[in-house]
Structure formats: structure tokens, C-alpha cells
Amino acid sequence: MKNLKIRDEIKKLVDELYKVRKLDSEKVGKERISAIYEGKESDYIPILVDTPAHFINYTTDYTLKEQFFSKEKMLYATLKRLIEAAKIDCDGQLCLRVNFGTSLMPSLFGLHPIIMEDSQPWCKEHLSKEDVLHFHVPDDLSRIGLMPRALEYMAYFQETVGDLVHVYLPDTQGPFAIAHLVYGDDIFTEIYDDPRFVHHLLGLTTKVFIRATKVLKKAIGEPISSGYHGHGMSYGIYMPRGGTRISDDTPVLLSPEHIKEFVIPYDGEILTSFSGGWVHYCGYNMSLTKEFMRMKEVRGINLGNPEEWDTREFMKMILDHGKFYFGSWKRTDSESLSEYFRRVISYLEGKKRGLIFLLEPANLRAGEIEYAVSLWREIQDEELS
């Protein structure tokens, strides 16, 4: 009876989403995002108005534990956020995903996550060195760990929302990040004590990433070399040439030498397998950034802590290497919205390329959201050739 009631509520939310979505804006936005993603100029720099994933309250209606064990509750909570996002007329692509935190990929190594009420699932246990050395990646990952649950939820989401929202992949992390989740903090000493072992582990995590991504893409009918990604938000981007995203938070902690040895080759193998993609990382590491700038398979970068970067320096690197930045820049307290937009646009050196701009509601003041997108385009008409 409870499932029938929540499914009725979900149907009402889907109907509401149909009413408020901006289909024409999504179509134009997809063209703009596609151009920037491929290193070209667009008629306007695309703008997405949304809250970054690490600031989202996922537990307004149901706890994360309730959502983990119920595809209906997870979809209900997600649709509530989607409706609010869809009321804003911008270039974003409406997206949703199964939210298991970072636990899906470690679960494919046999690790069991702790399911908490109001925090993301977390794999506290780790494999021993002996476990890693004896581990063999199964040919079929569809029945391993959390994958069956993920596939069940994804199928239900697609069946329910149809072509209204783009269902995209759960968090697949990246090869070094998965290795850290699987083996724990000892990986940071093993890169000195037993680098051969670390390479063995990274070979396994890379293989798991590629196989798992192919299983997930096939399940939603997404091509290998393209797709959608919302990065945990309600609005996401279309990826026309490069079908994956790598999360490299852990490698930010590594030295330049270790980045070259333990990160870039494995990221490169993954990106090549999907005709390229884009990367995310939190923190500040210029060596990691320069390596990504050199990699032709890296189409763009998302920064988790943009406030730690020299904005003009970073954007010059992006433009010089023909890539894009997908993200936000912090607005100062003294800036008007117009001044803020003009400053951001000034980083583009007069070109309509290199940026998919994420306007965070936290960077807006009362009453500004109603005209922010139109102002963004008006200023481009004035400032960009």
C-alpha cells in the first residue's frame, strides 16, 4: 500500500515536471554545450543555474538510508529537486542518477558499505594486500556488489521519467580514487614501498571502471563515446565526444612524479576507451592540472574548490589548450551581478568558448534569479565579439 501511495505521488511530480520544463531551452542549451565541449565557439556561453552536489540537501523528504533501500523514495526526493531546478530557464540538461555515494565501485571488489541515515554510504573496510593480489575482475559485473541494485534503480527511473529527464551513471570515481577506497590510506606509503603492487591495483581498478561503465551505459542505452552527466546536480551537460567523467580528488594529494606514474597512464586508458571525457577534482594541484592540459583525451575540467585558484591564470590555460571549464567562480560581496558577470566573461579573452558556466544560487541575491540568465546573455552581446 505504501509503494502504491508513493508511486501515485511520483506520477504527480512527473506531471508537474512536464508542465514546468523548458524543452526549447534544453534543445538550444544542448547545442551550446556541445559546441563548448568540442572546443568550438557557441552563439552564447552556456549557463547552468544549480547548486553543486556537495551543497545539496539530499534528505528533505527521506533519509539517505531510506533512499538507498527504496528506488521510489530516491526518485521522489530527486524529482522534488528537479522541479525546482526546471523552473529556471537556462541551458542545462535535466539529469538524475542513482545515488549510492562512492560505494558502488568498491562494492565490485567485494566490499560492503555501511548504510547511514543522513550520510552517504561508505565502505569502511578495505582489502588486504593479499586480497588484492588474488583478486580477479569478473567478466560480468552486472551481478556483483551494488551493481544489481544500481541497474534495478536505473531501469525504474527510465521507465518512470521516460525522455523527460536524462538518467546518467552513478558515481564511478576514478582509478586512483577507487584504489584508495579499496585499499585505504596505506596506498600512500605503498607508492614508495611497493610501487609494483600499486600498479597492479591500479590495473584492476582501471579494468573495473571500464567494464562497469560499459555495463551501466548499456543499461540506459547510452553510446560508449557520448552521453550526459549531471555531476550530482539537477542540471547537467551533454557530452558529444567523450563519454565518461573521472573524479580525481585523491590524486590531488600526490607529487608531480607520482601523478605522472600512478595517475595519468590509467586515466588515459579510461579516457581513450570512451573517446575522451572530462575530469573533476577538489583542492589545488598545479602539476595535476598541467598534465590534464597536455592530454588530448581530456575535453574539460571541473574544479571542486575554484576559490583556491587564480581564476585568470586557470582560464588562460583552459583557452590555450582548447579545453573548457565547467564550473563556477566566486562572486565578491561588493560586486553587482552585472560586474560579476563582466569579470567572468573577461577571462574568455573576447571569445565565446572555453566555459560552461555554473551559476550557483549562493552567488545570487534576492530577486536576481529572475533576470540572471537574460543578463548573462546581454553582457555577452556587449563584451564578446
Short mmCIF file of C-alpha atoms in Angstrom, two decimals:
data_model
loop_
_atom_site.label_atom_id
_atom_site.label_comp_id
_atom_site.label_asym_id
_atom_site.label_seq_id
_atom_site.Cartn_x
_atom_site.Cartn_y
_atom_site.Cartn_z
CA MET A 1 0.00 0.00 0.00
CA LYS A 2 2.83 2.39 0.86
CA ASN A 3 4.51 1.74 -2.51
CA LEU A 4 1.24 2.45 -4.34
CA LYS A 5 0.89 5.75 -2.50
CA ILE A 6 4.41 6.94 -3.21
CA ARG A 7 4.13 5.87 -6.85
CA ASP A 8 0.98 7.98 -7.13
CA GLU A 9 2.94 10.89 -5.66
CA ILE A 10 5.76 10.28 -8.12
CA LYS A 11 3.32 10.36 -11.02
CA LYS A 12 2.07 13.74 -9.81
CA LEU A 13 5.65 15.01 -9.67
CA VAL A 14 6.34 13.76 -13.19
CA ASP A 15 3.21 15.53 -14.43
CA GLU A 16 4.34 18.71 -12.69
CA LEU A 17 7.80 18.42 -14.22
CA TYR A 18 6.24 18.18 -17.68
CA LYS A 19 4.46 21.46 -17.02
CA VAL A 20 7.47 23.46 -15.83
CA ARG A 21 10.29 22.09 -18.00
CA LYS A 22 11.71 24.34 -20.71
CA LEU A 23 12.11 21.95 -23.64
CA ASP A 24 13.14 24.60 -26.18
CA SER A 25 15.79 25.94 -23.80
CA GLU A 26 17.14 22.42 -23.26
CA LYS A 27 17.46 21.87 -27.02
CA VAL A 28 19.29 25.15 -27.57
CA GLY A 29 21.35 24.56 -24.45
CA LYS A 30 22.42 21.15 -25.73
CA GLU A 31 23.74 22.78 -28.91
CA ARG A 32 25.64 25.39 -26.93
CA ILE A 33 27.12 22.88 -24.52
CA SER A 34 28.08 20.58 -27.40
CA ALA A 35 29.99 23.38 -29.12
CA ILE A 36 31.94 24.30 -25.99
CA TYR A 37 32.59 20.64 -25.16
CA GLU A 38 34.19 20.18 -28.58
CA GLY A 39 36.38 23.25 -28.24
CA LYS A 40 34.33 25.41 -30.60
CA GLU A 41 32.61 28.75 -30.24
CA SER A 42 28.91 29.00 -29.45
CA ASP A 43 26.37 31.76 -30.02
CA TYR A 44 26.36 32.21 -26.24
CA ILE A 45 28.45 30.78 -23.45
CA PRO A 46 26.06 28.26 -21.84
CA ILE A 47 24.86 28.90 -18.31
CA LEU A 48 23.50 26.37 -15.81
CA VAL A 49 21.78 27.62 -12.67
CA ASP A 50 22.09 24.94 -9.99
CA THR A 51 23.63 24.04 -6.66
CA PRO A 52 26.86 21.98 -6.68
CA ALA A 53 26.40 18.45 -5.38
CA HIS A 54 28.38 18.95 -2.17
CA PHE A 55 25.94 21.70 -1.10
CA ILE A 56 22.74 19.81 -1.95
CA ASN A 57 20.45 18.68 0.84
CA TYR A 58 19.55 15.14 -0.25
CA THR A 59 17.39 14.39 2.79
CA THR A 60 14.49 16.86 2.65
CA ASP A 61 11.85 14.15 2.30
CA TYR A 62 13.56 10.85 3.14
CA THR A 63 16.82 9.96 4.82
CA LEU A 64 19.64 8.70 2.64
CA LYS A 65 19.21 5.30 4.26
CA GLU A 66 15.54 5.21 3.25
CA GLN A 67 16.50 6.25 -0.29
CA PHE A 68 19.22 3.61 -0.51
CA PHE A 69 16.72 0.84 0.20
CA SER A 70 13.86 2.25 -1.88
CA LYS A 71 14.06 3.26 -5.53
CA GLU A 72 10.70 5.01 -5.14
CA LYS A 73 11.91 7.18 -2.27
CA MET A 74 15.15 8.01 -4.08
CA LEU A 75 13.27 9.03 -7.21
CA TYR A 76 10.69 11.01 -5.23
CA ALA A 77 13.39 13.03 -3.46
CA THR A 78 15.22 13.62 -6.74
CA LEU A 79 12.11 14.74 -8.62
CA LYS A 80 11.32 17.33 -5.94
CA ARG A 81 14.70 18.96 -6.59
CA LEU A 82 14.33 18.61 -10.37
CA ILE A 83 11.04 20.50 -10.42
CA GLU A 84 12.56 23.49 -8.63
CA ALA A 85 15.55 23.46 -10.99
CA ALA A 86 13.37 23.12 -14.09
CA LYS A 87 11.54 26.36 -13.25
CA ILE A 88 14.75 28.24 -14.08
CA ASP A 89 15.17 28.92 -17.79
CA CYS A 90 18.82 28.13 -18.57
CA ASP A 91 20.97 25.91 -20.83
CA GLY A 92 21.19 22.91 -18.51
CA GLN A 93 20.10 19.39 -19.32
CA LEU A 94 17.75 17.86 -16.74
CA CYS A 95 19.54 14.85 -15.25
CA LEU A 96 19.17 12.30 -12.47
CA ARG A 97 21.15 9.33 -11.26
CA VAL A 98 21.22 6.57 -8.70
CA ASN A 99 22.89 8.00 -5.61
CA PHE A 100 24.99 5.45 -3.74
CA GLY A 101 27.74 7.93 -2.91
CA THR A 102 31.16 6.47 -3.72
CA SER A 103 30.25 2.94 -2.64
CA LEU A 104 29.33 1.35 -5.99
CA MET A 105 32.83 0.80 -7.35
CA PRO A 106 34.37 -0.58 -4.09
CA SER A 107 31.41 -2.95 -3.84
CA LEU A 108 32.56 -4.56 -7.09
CA PHE A 109 35.68 -5.64 -5.19
CA GLY A 110 33.52 -7.38 -2.58
CA LEU A 111 33.44 -4.55 -0.03
CA HIS A 112 30.21 -3.89 1.85
CA PRO A 113 29.18 -0.30 2.56
CA ILE A 114 27.83 1.00 5.83
CA ILE A 115 24.39 2.49 5.18
CA MET A 116 23.87 5.57 7.37
CA GLU A 117 20.72 7.62 7.99
CA ASP A 118 21.85 11.04 6.79
CA SER A 119 25.28 10.47 5.27
CA GLN A 120 26.28 8.87 2.00
CA PRO A 121 27.03 5.10 2.07
CA TRP A 122 30.65 4.43 2.94
CA CYS A 123 32.92 1.40 2.64
CA LYS A 124 34.84 1.40 5.91
CA GLU A 125 36.53 -1.97 5.36
CA HIS A 126 39.44 -2.46 2.94
CA LEU A 127 41.06 -5.31 1.08
CA SER A 128 44.38 -6.62 2.36
CA LYS A 129 47.40 -6.75 0.13
CA GLU A 130 46.94 -10.49 -0.25
CA ASP A 131 43.28 -9.97 -1.17
CA VAL A 132 44.27 -7.53 -3.90
CA LEU A 133 46.93 -9.84 -5.30
CA HIS A 134 44.42 -12.69 -5.55
CA PHE A 135 41.56 -10.60 -6.92
CA HIS A 136 40.36 -11.25 -10.47
CA VAL A 137 37.95 -8.89 -12.21
CA PRO A 138 34.80 -10.82 -13.17
CA ASP A 139 33.88 -10.81 -16.85
CA ASP A 140 30.29 -9.95 -15.92
CA LEU A 141 29.93 -7.26 -13.27
CA SER A 142 26.16 -6.98 -13.57
CA ARG A 143 25.58 -9.39 -10.66
CA ILE A 144 28.38 -8.15 -8.38
CA GLY A 145 28.15 -5.90 -5.32
CA LEU A 146 25.73 -3.00 -5.62
CA MET A 147 25.52 -3.29 -9.40
CA PRO A 148 22.22 -5.27 -9.44
CA ARG A 149 20.60 -2.62 -7.22
CA ALA A 150 22.00 0.18 -9.38
CA LEU A 151 20.68 -1.43 -12.57
CA GLU A 152 17.27 -2.03 -10.98
CA TYR A 153 17.00 1.60 -9.87
CA MET A 154 18.20 2.95 -13.23
CA ALA A 155 15.64 0.84 -15.10
CA TYR A 156 12.87 2.08 -12.81
CA PHE A 157 13.97 5.70 -13.20
CA GLN A 158 13.99 5.43 -17.00
CA GLU A 159 10.64 3.67 -17.08
CA THR A 160 9.11 6.37 -14.89
CA VAL A 161 10.55 9.58 -16.35
CA GLY A 162 10.87 8.42 -19.98
CA ASP A 163 12.55 11.07 -22.11
CA LEU A 164 11.67 13.82 -19.64
CA VAL A 165 14.98 13.56 -17.77
CA HIS A 166 18.33 12.07 -18.74
CA VAL A 167 19.23 9.17 -16.43
CA TYR A 168 23.00 9.08 -16.15
CA LEU A 169 25.64 6.94 -14.44
CA PRO A 170 26.11 6.62 -10.67
CA ASP A 171 29.38 7.97 -9.29
CA THR A 172 32.13 5.85 -10.86
CA GLN A 173 35.03 7.83 -9.32
CA GLY A 174 38.46 7.30 -10.98
CA PRO A 175 41.18 4.62 -10.96
CA PHE A 176 43.34 6.08 -8.17
CA ALA A 177 40.32 7.16 -6.12
CA ILE A 178 38.86 3.65 -6.35
CA ALA A 179 42.22 2.18 -5.35
CA HIS A 180 42.24 4.44 -2.29
CA LEU A 181 38.69 3.39 -1.38
CA VAL A 182 39.55 -0.29 -1.83
CA TYR A 183 42.96 -0.38 -0.11
CA GLY A 184 42.78 2.56 2.28
CA ASP A 185 45.38 5.14 3.28
CA ASP A 186 48.20 2.58 3.08
CA ILE A 187 48.28 3.24 -0.66
CA PHE A 188 50.18 6.46 0.07
CA THR A 189 53.08 4.56 1.63
CA GLU A 190 52.90 1.69 -0.86
CA ILE A 191 53.74 4.05 -3.72
CA TYR A 192 57.17 4.29 -2.04
CA ASP A 193 57.48 0.82 -0.51
CA ASP A 194 55.93 -1.31 -3.25
CA PRO A 195 55.13 0.66 -6.42
CA ARG A 196 54.78 -2.55 -8.40
CA PHE A 197 51.87 -3.53 -6.18
CA VAL A 198 50.22 -0.14 -6.63
CA HIS A 199 50.46 -0.53 -10.40
CA HIS A 200 48.85 -3.95 -10.06
CA LEU A 201 46.00 -2.47 -8.00
CA LEU A 202 45.53 0.40 -10.46
CA GLY A 203 45.38 -2.08 -13.31
CA LEU A 204 42.47 -3.76 -11.51
CA THR A 205 40.62 -0.53 -10.71
CA THR A 206 41.05 0.70 -14.28
CA LYS A 207 39.63 -2.54 -15.65
CA VAL A 208 36.71 -2.40 -13.20
CA PHE A 209 35.99 1.22 -14.12
CA ILE A 210 35.88 0.44 -17.84
CA ARG A 211 33.80 -2.73 -17.51
CA ALA A 212 31.37 -1.22 -15.01
CA THR A 213 30.90 1.90 -17.11
CA LYS A 214 30.11 -0.21 -20.16
CA VAL A 215 27.54 -2.24 -18.17
CA LEU A 216 25.88 0.95 -16.90
CA LYS A 217 25.89 2.67 -20.28
CA LYS A 218 24.39 -0.36 -21.97
CA ALA A 219 21.63 -0.49 -19.36
CA ILE A 220 20.45 3.03 -20.21
CA GLY A 221 21.11 2.79 -23.93
CA GLU A 222 23.90 5.36 -23.84
CA PRO A 223 26.65 5.25 -26.51
CA ILE A 224 30.20 4.49 -25.44
CA SER A 225 31.61 7.74 -26.78
CA SER A 226 28.92 10.21 -25.66
CA GLY A 227 26.27 10.77 -23.00
CA TYR A 228 25.02 13.03 -20.24
CA HIS A 229 26.42 13.84 -16.82
CA GLY A 230 24.88 15.91 -14.05
CA HIS A 231 27.77 15.68 -11.58
CA GLY A 232 25.26 15.14 -8.78
CA MET A 233 23.08 18.14 -9.72
CA SER A 234 19.65 18.52 -11.32
CA TYR A 235 21.10 20.27 -14.36
CA GLY A 236 23.94 18.62 -16.26
CA ILE A 237 25.77 18.69 -19.55
CA TYR A 238 25.69 16.74 -22.79
CA MET A 239 28.96 15.04 -23.76
CA PRO A 240 29.02 14.76 -27.58
CA ARG A 241 32.57 13.44 -27.93
CA GLY A 242 33.92 11.75 -24.84
CA GLY A 243 31.57 9.55 -22.88
CA THR A 244 32.93 9.49 -19.33
CA ARG A 245 33.85 11.57 -16.30
CA ILE A 246 36.75 10.82 -13.96
CA SER A 247 36.83 12.02 -10.36
CA ASP A 248 40.43 12.56 -9.23
CA ASP A 249 40.09 14.00 -5.73
CA THR A 250 42.67 11.65 -4.19
CA PRO A 251 45.46 12.27 -6.76
CA VAL A 252 45.47 15.94 -5.73
CA LEU A 253 47.49 14.74 -2.72
CA LEU A 254 50.29 13.28 -4.87
CA SER A 255 53.63 14.70 -6.00
CA PRO A 256 54.27 15.60 -9.66
CA GLU A 257 56.35 12.43 -10.15
CA HIS A 258 53.70 10.19 -8.66
CA ILE A 259 50.96 11.86 -10.70
CA LYS A 260 52.86 11.04 -13.88
CA GLU A 261 53.48 7.46 -12.80
CA PHE A 262 50.30 6.44 -10.99
CA VAL A 263 47.54 8.69 -12.34
CA ILE A 264 47.97 9.82 -15.92
CA PRO A 265 48.54 6.41 -17.61
CA TYR A 266 45.42 4.92 -16.03
CA ASP A 267 43.24 7.98 -16.58
CA GLY A 268 44.48 7.97 -20.16
CA GLU A 269 43.49 4.34 -20.66
CA ILE A 270 39.98 5.03 -19.40
CA LEU A 271 39.52 8.21 -21.43
CA THR A 272 40.75 6.50 -24.58
CA SER A 273 38.23 3.69 -24.02
CA PHE A 274 35.38 6.20 -24.16
CA SER A 275 36.75 8.58 -26.82
CA GLY A 276 37.67 11.12 -24.16
CA GLY A 277 35.79 12.83 -21.35
CA TRP A 278 36.21 15.36 -18.59
CA VAL A 279 37.74 15.30 -15.12
CA HIS A 280 36.81 16.62 -11.69
CA TYR A 281 38.97 17.19 -8.66
CA CYS A 282 38.80 19.15 -5.42
CA GLY A 283 41.70 21.05 -3.89
CA TYR A 284 44.67 22.63 -5.64
CA ASN A 285 47.38 20.81 -7.60
CA MET A 286 49.01 22.66 -10.48
CA SER A 287 51.03 19.61 -11.58
CA LEU A 288 47.88 17.53 -11.98
CA THR A 289 46.24 20.36 -13.89
CA LYS A 290 49.17 20.76 -16.28
CA GLU A 291 49.14 17.03 -17.00
CA PHE A 292 45.45 17.18 -17.87
CA MET A 293 46.05 20.17 -20.10
CA ARG A 294 48.52 18.07 -22.12
CA MET A 295 46.10 15.15 -22.56
CA LYS A 296 44.08 15.42 -25.75
CA GLU A 297 41.51 12.99 -24.34
CA VAL A 298 40.65 15.46 -21.55
CA ARG A 299 37.98 17.73 -23.01
CA GLY A 300 37.36 19.77 -19.88
CA ILE A 301 37.86 20.22 -16.14
CA ASN A 302 35.56 20.80 -13.18
CA LEU A 303 37.10 22.24 -10.00
CA GLY A 304 35.62 21.33 -6.64
CA ASN A 305 37.35 24.27 -4.95
CA PRO A 306 37.56 27.06 -7.52
CA GLU A 307 38.20 29.59 -4.75
CA GLU A 308 41.72 28.14 -4.34
CA TRP A 309 42.71 29.02 -7.91
CA ASP A 310 43.89 32.16 -9.68
CA THR A 311 40.90 32.44 -11.97
CA ARG A 312 42.54 34.33 -14.81
CA GLU A 313 45.59 32.06 -14.81
CA PHE A 314 43.45 28.92 -14.86
CA MET A 315 41.17 30.18 -17.63
CA LYS A 316 44.17 31.19 -19.75
CA MET A 317 45.43 27.61 -19.51
CA ILE A 318 41.99 26.33 -20.50
CA LEU A 319 41.81 28.59 -23.56
CA ASP A 320 45.42 28.00 -24.61
CA HIS A 321 44.86 24.23 -24.62
CA GLY A 322 41.46 24.26 -26.32
CA LYS A 323 39.57 22.82 -23.35
CA PHE A 324 36.61 24.01 -21.27
CA TYR A 325 35.98 24.77 -17.63
CA PHE A 326 32.66 23.50 -16.27
CA GLY A 327 32.01 25.25 -13.00
CA SER A 328 31.61 28.46 -11.05
CA TRP A 329 33.72 31.37 -9.81
CA LYS A 330 33.00 33.08 -6.52
CA ARG A 331 31.26 36.45 -6.51
CA THR A 332 32.63 39.06 -4.15
CA ASP A 333 30.40 40.82 -1.66
CA SER A 334 30.99 44.19 -3.33
CA GLU A 335 30.12 43.10 -6.88
CA SER A 336 26.81 43.76 -8.53
CA LEU A 337 25.53 40.89 -10.66
CA SER A 338 26.49 42.79 -13.79
CA GLU A 339 30.02 43.41 -12.51
CA TYR A 340 30.34 39.75 -11.54
CA PHE A 341 29.27 38.54 -14.99
CA ARG A 342 31.55 41.03 -16.76
CA ARG A 343 34.50 39.83 -14.70
CA VAL A 344 33.81 36.16 -15.50
CA ILE A 345 33.35 36.93 -19.20
CA SER A 346 36.59 38.94 -19.24
CA TYR A 347 38.51 35.70 -18.61
CA LEU A 348 37.46 34.47 -22.06
CA GLU A 349 39.65 36.98 -23.91
CA GLY A 350 36.85 38.04 -26.23
CA LYS A 351 35.91 34.52 -27.35
CA LYS A 352 32.72 32.52 -26.89
CA ARG A 353 34.45 29.29 -25.95
CA GLY A 354 36.15 27.54 -23.05
CA LEU A 355 33.42 27.84 -20.41
CA ILE A 356 30.23 26.09 -19.34
CA PHE A 357 29.26 28.46 -16.54
CA LEU A 358 27.64 27.17 -13.38
CA LEU A 359 25.79 29.96 -11.63
CA GLU A 360 25.30 28.89 -8.04
CA PRO A 361 22.23 30.25 -6.21
CA ALA A 362 24.68 31.06 -3.39
CA ASN A 363 26.18 33.68 -5.73
CA LEU A 364 22.80 35.36 -6.24
CA ARG A 365 20.95 37.87 -4.09
CA ALA A 366 17.24 38.27 -3.52
CA GLY A 367 15.31 38.84 -6.74
CA GLU A 368 18.27 38.32 -9.08
CA ILE A 369 17.49 34.80 -10.23
CA GLU A 370 14.55 36.03 -12.31
CA TYR A 371 16.75 38.04 -14.69
CA ALA A 372 20.22 36.49 -14.22
CA VAL A 373 20.20 34.32 -17.36
CA SER A 374 18.98 37.09 -19.66
CA LEU A 375 21.56 39.48 -18.15
CA TRP A 376 24.29 36.89 -18.73
CA ARG A 377 23.49 36.86 -22.45
CA GLU A 378 23.02 40.63 -22.72
CA ILE A 379 26.50 41.19 -21.31
CA GLN A 380 27.96 38.70 -23.78
CA ASP A 381 26.39 40.70 -26.62
CA GLU A 382 28.30 43.72 -25.32
CA GLU A 383 31.59 42.11 -24.32
CA LEU A 384 32.24 39.23 -26.74
CA SER A 385 32.91 39.50 -30.45
#
